[in-house]
Amino acid sequence: MTFQPTPTQIARIKAAVFVACLMPLALLALRAWRDQLGANPIEYITRATGWWTLTFLMITLTVTPARRLLSMPWLLRLRRMLGLFAFFYASLHFTTYIWLDQFFDFSDIVKDVVKRPFITVGFTAFVLLIPLAATSTNAMVKRLGARRWQWLHRAVYVIGTLGVIHFLWLVKKDIREPLVYALVLAVLLGARLVFRWRERARTKAPTVRANSHPARAGIGPS
Amino acid sequence: MLIRRSTDIIPSEITPRALFEDRRAFLRDAGLFAAGLAVTGLGARAVQAQGKPFAGARKSPLSVAEAATPFKDVTTYNNFYEFGTGKDDPAERAGTLKPRPWTISVEGECAKPKRWDIDELMKLAAVEERIYRLRCVEGWSMVIPWNGFPLSELVKRAEPNSKAKYVEFVTLSDEKQMPGVRLPVLDWPYVEGLRMDEAMHPLALLTFGLYGDLLPNQNGAPVRIVVPWKYGFKSAKSIVRIRFTETEPKTAWNKAIPSEYGFYSNVNPQVDHPRWSQAKERRIGEFGKRATLMFNGYGEQVASLYAGMDLKKYY
Ligand code: HEM
């Protein structure tokens, strides 16, 4: 039997996940307070927040395959929060860059965004995240309609890919870590293709799918 | 060669304050014992007496009068891929390097090739203290009090012949001592090179120590070069071979990504790295960025080496 939590249990799980998602920030703050960020603290903060942004994007993208493979549909209830945490860390990452790294030198920032391909890609990913965060409320889902909302939120596949390219392009020579992320992303996106093929094969058969209604299937990009 | 002093290079004799501050920074980081001595009033002299081989080294007039980067930062934030690609890897993993016994083979196009024992080499000329700026290609910089003597002293002894146009420096590549060389991140061994006139320039330093003591392993023990007007990776560490060649040496980073790392790699704020700007740098320990200087501020001394060369082409 797979675990199917009651509404109270779900509320507790959500609270626990919320606290867990704040741990990277808490740890970073603790290190900063103890003066343990090393010789180049700004670089440390930039890298830590960037790393967590990409990691949260990957965790968010894991929800759909996990809930299917584990038959735990309730996992979907965590997805919005995880996605918003990805946006939260991206905002910290971006703020670190604008404030600590460039110190609001906007002419330099524009030059950077245009000239440095890895910044261009990261910036695009961040800009694309904004509408997703802005339309994350239930009210927005209703206003847009499930279909359009779902279509918009497929942008997360592009954002994840841009995030990995950003990482690949910023390292000097040792691309092992970005390659691990590329692999994880490939598996996560590949899983969706497999699901889709299977579904297509099934819909060819005359039976009506039980899951076809967005409200029950859990709307959103899978 | 005529060496004029640029305005920001002041003879150390007239900058007692800067030196005093360096010493303070050094004391702060030299460990509890040294700090304890300082606090109890025994002062800097007592620290020097603790077997730091270069503590009394002559202060070179080629030093810059800028605040030195704290010892701790100089020795924990390093690029030394033989010990891993993370900046903290060398400090954590270089303990396996054995800097004694050590020999450096000087060979190639010269009349007097020789295998030098490290301790013999160290006595070849008077070791000085040279406080240099160090600018990394990644956009950060430090100010480090090195201990060494001009590379030209060693080059002269070898009597390079007329075919010797370049000098190649080869770093140790030993899996047992250097965990990083198990991975093909670069084409090991690490090779660097200078043109003969660059190698003979008085600023090019054959370096055995920093902050008055022997080089820590993570900084390239037991012997490295320091070429302050070039990006940091040009300054080869833990050198086992120095070879005079007729053709331009195939240097490690140039081989790895030729479009990003040229043979010359002079610090140049006008020539951007393809992936990032080189106009500014973050001095370790400072918050904002400062402008990067042409030839890392050593233009008055070295610009003539490159007269007539298109530095955008020969980056
Ligand atoms: C969704 C958007 C983004 C993601 C997923 C992301 C991810 C990352 C990752 C994984 C790293 C490397 C961390 C490491 O070395 O361990 C990084 C570094 C960095 N990112 Fe981002 N990033 C994003 C957006 C941005 C934006 C908008 C900017 C600036 C406009 C930016 C600027 C940087 C910089 C400057 C670094 C450090 C490079 C270095 O230290 O060499 N990133 N980012």
CSV table of C-alpha atoms in Angstrom, one decimal, chain A:
chain,number,residue,atom,x,y,z
A,1,MET,CA,0.0,0.0,0.0
A,2,THR,CA,1.3,3.4,-0.8
A,3,PHE,CA,1.0,6.2,1.7
A,4,GLN,CA,-2.1,8.3,1.2
A,5,PRO,CA,-2.1,11.1,3.9
A,6,THR,CA,-5.2,12.6,5.4
A,7,PRO,CA,-5.8,16.4,5.0
A,8,THR,CA,-4.2,17.1,8.4
A,9,GLN,CA,-1.2,15.0,7.5
A,10,ILE,CA,-0.8,16.8,4.3
A,11,ALA,CA,-0.9,20.1,6.1
A,12,ARG,CA,1.9,18.8,8.4
A,13,ILE,CA,3.9,17.5,5.5
A,14,LYS,CA,3.6,20.9,3.8
A,15,ALA,CA,4.8,22.7,6.9
A,16,ALA,CA,7.8,20.4,7.2
A,17,VAL,CA,8.7,20.8,3.6
A,18,PHE,CA,8.4,24.6,3.9
A,19,VAL,CA,10.9,24.6,6.8
A,20,ALA,CA,13.2,22.2,5.0
A,21,CYS,CA,13.2,24.5,1.9
A,22,LEU,CA,14.4,27.3,4.1
A,23,MET,CA,17.3,25.3,5.4
A,24,PRO,CA,19.8,26.2,2.6
A,25,LEU,CA,19.2,29.9,3.3
A,26,ALA,CA,19.5,29.4,7.1
A,27,LEU,CA,22.8,27.5,6.6
A,28,LEU,CA,24.1,30.2,4.3
A,29,ALA,CA,23.1,32.9,6.9
A,30,LEU,CA,24.8,30.9,9.6
A,31,ARG,CA,28.0,30.6,7.7
A,32,ALA,CA,28.0,34.3,6.9
A,33,TRP,CA,27.4,35.2,10.5
A,34,ARG,CA,30.3,32.9,11.5
A,35,ASP,CA,32.5,34.4,8.8
A,36,GLN,CA,32.8,31.0,7.1
A,37,LEU,CA,32.2,32.0,3.5
A,38,GLY,CA,35.8,31.8,2.6
A,39,ALA,CA,38.1,34.3,0.9
A,40,ASN,CA,35.5,35.4,-1.7
A,41,PRO,CA,32.2,35.6,0.2
A,42,ILE,CA,30.3,37.2,-2.7
A,43,GLU,CA,31.3,34.4,-5.1
A,44,TYR,CA,30.3,31.9,-2.4
A,45,ILE,CA,26.8,33.4,-2.0
A,46,THR,CA,26.3,33.7,-5.8
A,47,ARG,CA,27.3,30.1,-6.3
A,48,ALA,CA,25.3,28.8,-3.3
A,49,THR,CA,22.1,30.5,-4.4
A,50,GLY,CA,22.6,29.6,-8.0
A,51,TRP,CA,23.1,25.9,-7.0
A,52,TRP,CA,20.0,25.9,-4.9
A,53,THR,CA,17.9,27.5,-7.7
A,54,LEU,CA,18.8,24.8,-10.1
A,55,THR,CA,18.4,22.1,-7.5
A,56,PHE,CA,14.9,23.3,-6.6
A,57,LEU,CA,14.0,23.4,-10.3
A,58,MET,CA,15.0,19.8,-10.5
A,59,ILE,CA,13.1,18.8,-7.4
A,60,THR,CA,10.0,20.6,-8.7
A,61,LEU,CA,10.4,18.7,-12.0
A,62,THR,CA,10.7,15.4,-10.0
A,63,VAL,CA,7.2,15.7,-8.5
A,64,THR,CA,5.2,14.5,-11.6
A,65,PRO,CA,7.3,11.4,-12.4
A,66,ALA,CA,7.5,10.6,-8.7
A,67,ARG,CA,3.8,10.8,-8.1
A,68,ARG,CA,3.1,8.6,-11.1
A,69,LEU,CA,5.8,6.0,-10.4
A,70,LEU,CA,5.1,5.8,-6.7
A,71,SER,CA,1.3,6.1,-7.2
A,72,MET,CA,1.2,9.0,-4.7
A,73,PRO,CA,-1.0,11.6,-6.4
A,74,TRP,CA,-0.9,13.8,-3.3
A,75,LEU,CA,2.7,14.7,-4.0
A,76,LEU,CA,1.2,17.2,-6.4
A,77,ARG,CA,0.1,19.3,-3.5
A,78,LEU,CA,3.8,20.1,-2.8
A,79,ARG,CA,4.6,21.2,-6.3
A,80,ARG,CA,3.5,24.8,-6.2
A,81,MET,CA,5.5,25.4,-3.0
A,82,LEU,CA,8.7,23.8,-4.5
A,83,GLY,CA,8.4,25.8,-7.6
A,84,LEU,CA,8.0,29.0,-5.7
A,85,PHE,CA,11.1,28.1,-3.6
A,86,ALA,CA,13.0,27.8,-6.9
A,87,PHE,CA,11.8,31.3,-7.7
A,88,PHE,CA,12.7,32.4,-4.2
A,89,TYR,CA,16.3,31.2,-4.6
A,90,ALA,CA,16.5,32.6,-8.1
A,91,SER,CA,15.5,36.0,-6.8
A,92,LEU,CA,18.2,35.7,-4.1
A,93,HIS,CA,20.7,34.7,-6.7
A,94,PHE,CA,19.8,37.5,-9.0
A,95,THR,CA,19.8,40.0,-6.1
A,96,THR,CA,23.3,38.8,-5.1
A,97,TYR,CA,24.4,39.5,-8.6
A,98,ILE,CA,22.8,42.9,-9.0
A,99,TRP,CA,23.7,44.1,-5.5
A,100,LEU,CA,26.8,42.4,-4.2
A,101,ASP,CA,28.5,41.5,-7.4
A,102,GLN,CA,27.8,44.5,-9.6
A,103,PHE,CA,26.7,47.0,-7.0
A,104,PHE,CA,23.9,48.4,-9.1
A,105,ASP,CA,26.2,49.4,-11.9
A,106,PHE,CA,23.4,49.1,-14.5
A,107,SER,CA,25.5,49.9,-17.6
A,108,ASP,CA,27.8,47.1,-16.6
A,109,ILE,CA,24.9,44.8,-15.9
A,110,VAL,CA,23.4,45.4,-19.3
A,111,LYS,CA,26.8,44.8,-20.9
A,112,ASP,CA,27.1,41.6,-19.0
A,113,VAL,CA,23.6,40.4,-19.9
A,114,VAL,CA,24.3,41.1,-23.6
A,115,LYS,CA,28.0,40.0,-23.8
A,116,ARG,CA,28.4,37.1,-21.5
A,117,PRO,CA,26.5,34.2,-22.9
A,118,PHE,CA,26.1,32.4,-19.6
A,119,ILE,CA,24.6,35.5,-18.0
A,120,THR,CA,22.3,36.0,-21.1
A,121,VAL,CA,21.0,32.4,-20.6
A,122,GLY,CA,20.6,32.8,-16.8
A,123,PHE,CA,18.9,36.1,-17.2
A,124,THR,CA,16.4,34.6,-19.7
A,125,ALA,CA,15.7,31.7,-17.3
A,126,PHE,CA,15.0,34.2,-14.5
A,127,VAL,CA,12.7,36.4,-16.6
A,128,LEU,CA,10.8,33.3,-17.7
A,129,LEU,CA,10.3,32.3,-14.1
A,130,ILE,CA,8.5,35.6,-13.2
A,131,PRO,CA,5.2,34.9,-15.0
A,132,LEU,CA,5.1,31.4,-13.6
A,133,ALA,CA,5.5,32.7,-10.1
A,134,ALA,CA,2.9,35.4,-10.8
A,135,THR,CA,0.3,32.9,-12.0
A,136,SER,CA,0.9,30.4,-9.3
A,137,THR,CA,-2.3,31.2,-7.2
A,138,ASN,CA,-5.5,29.4,-7.5
A,139,ALA,CA,-7.2,32.5,-8.6
A,140,MET,CA,-4.8,32.9,-11.5
A,141,VAL,CA,-5.3,29.3,-12.6
A,142,LYS,CA,-9.0,30.0,-12.7
A,143,ARG,CA,-8.6,33.2,-14.6
A,144,LEU,CA,-6.3,31.8,-17.2
A,145,GLY,CA,-8.2,28.5,-17.6
A,146,ALA,CA,-6.6,25.2,-17.0
A,147,ARG,CA,-5.4,24.8,-20.6
A,148,ARG,CA,-3.7,28.1,-21.0
A,149,TRP,CA,-2.2,27.9,-17.5
A,150,GLN,CA,-0.8,24.5,-18.3
A,151,TRP,CA,0.6,25.7,-21.6
A,152,LEU,CA,2.3,28.7,-19.9
A,153,HIS,CA,3.8,26.5,-17.2
A,154,ARG,CA,5.4,24.2,-19.7
A,155,ALA,CA,8.0,27.1,-19.8
A,156,VAL,CA,9.5,25.3,-16.8
A,157,TYR,CA,11.1,22.8,-19.2
A,158,VAL,CA,12.8,25.6,-21.0
A,159,ILE,CA,13.8,27.3,-17.8
A,160,GLY,CA,15.4,24.0,-16.5
A,161,THR,CA,17.3,23.6,-19.7
A,162,LEU,CA,18.5,27.2,-19.7
A,163,GLY,CA,19.6,26.7,-16.1
A,164,VAL,CA,21.7,23.7,-17.0
A,165,ILE,CA,23.2,25.5,-20.0
A,166,HIS,CA,24.0,28.5,-17.8
A,167,PHE,CA,25.9,26.2,-15.4
A,168,LEU,CA,27.7,24.4,-18.3
A,169,TRP,CA,28.8,27.7,-19.8
A,170,LEU,CA,30.0,29.3,-16.6
A,171,VAL,CA,32.4,26.6,-15.4
A,172,LYS,CA,36.0,26.9,-16.8
A,173,LYS,CA,36.9,23.4,-17.6
A,174,ASP,CA,35.6,20.9,-15.1
A,175,ILE,CA,32.1,20.2,-16.4
A,176,ARG,CA,31.3,17.2,-14.3
A,177,GLU,CA,28.8,18.8,-12.0
A,178,PRO,CA,26.8,20.6,-14.8
A,179,LEU,CA,26.8,17.3,-16.7
A,180,VAL,CA,25.2,15.6,-13.7
A,181,TYR,CA,22.4,18.2,-13.8
A,182,ALA,CA,22.1,17.7,-17.6
A,183,LEU,CA,21.7,14.0,-17.0
A,184,VAL,CA,19.1,14.5,-14.2
A,185,LEU,CA,17.2,16.9,-16.4
A,186,ALA,CA,17.3,14.5,-19.3
A,187,VAL,CA,15.8,11.7,-17.2
A,188,LEU,CA,13.1,14.0,-15.8
A,189,LEU,CA,12.1,15.3,-19.2
A,190,GLY,CA,12.5,11.8,-20.8
A,191,ALA,CA,10.1,10.3,-18.2
A,192,ARG,CA,7.5,12.7,-19.4
A,193,LEU,CA,7.9,11.6,-23.0
A,194,VAL,CA,7.6,8.0,-21.9
A,195,PHE,CA,4.4,8.8,-20.0
A,196,ARG,CA,3.0,10.6,-23.1
A,197,TRP,CA,3.8,7.7,-25.4
A,198,ARG,CA,2.1,5.3,-23.1
A,199,GLU,CA,-0.9,7.5,-22.7
A,200,ARG,CA,-1.2,7.9,-26.5
A,201,ALA,CA,-1.1,4.1,-26.9
A,202,ARG,CA,-3.8,3.8,-24.3
A,203,THR,CA,-6.1,6.5,-25.8
A,204,LYS,CA,-6.0,4.6,-29.1
A,205,ALA,CA,-7.9,1.9,-27.2
A,206,PRO,CA,-11.6,2.9,-26.9
A,207,THR,CA,-11.7,3.1,-23.1
A,208,VAL,CA,-12.3,6.5,-21.6
A,209,ARG,CA,-9.4,7.6,-19.4
A,210,ALA,CA,-10.3,8.1,-15.7
A,211,ASN,CA,-7.7,10.7,-15.4
A,212,SER,CA,-8.5,12.9,-18.3
A,213,HIS,CA,-10.1,15.7,-16.4
A,214,PRO,CA,-7.5,18.3,-15.4
A,215,ALA,CA,-8.9,18.8,-12.0
A,216,ARG,CA,-8.5,15.1,-11.2
A,217,ALA,CA,-5.3,14.6,-13.1
A,218,GLY,CA,-3.8,17.5,-11.4
A,219,ILE,CA,-3.4,20.2,-13.8
A,220,GLY,CA,-0.2,21.8,-14.8
A,221,PRO,CA,2.6,20.8,-17.0
A,222,SER,CA,3.2,17.3,-16.1
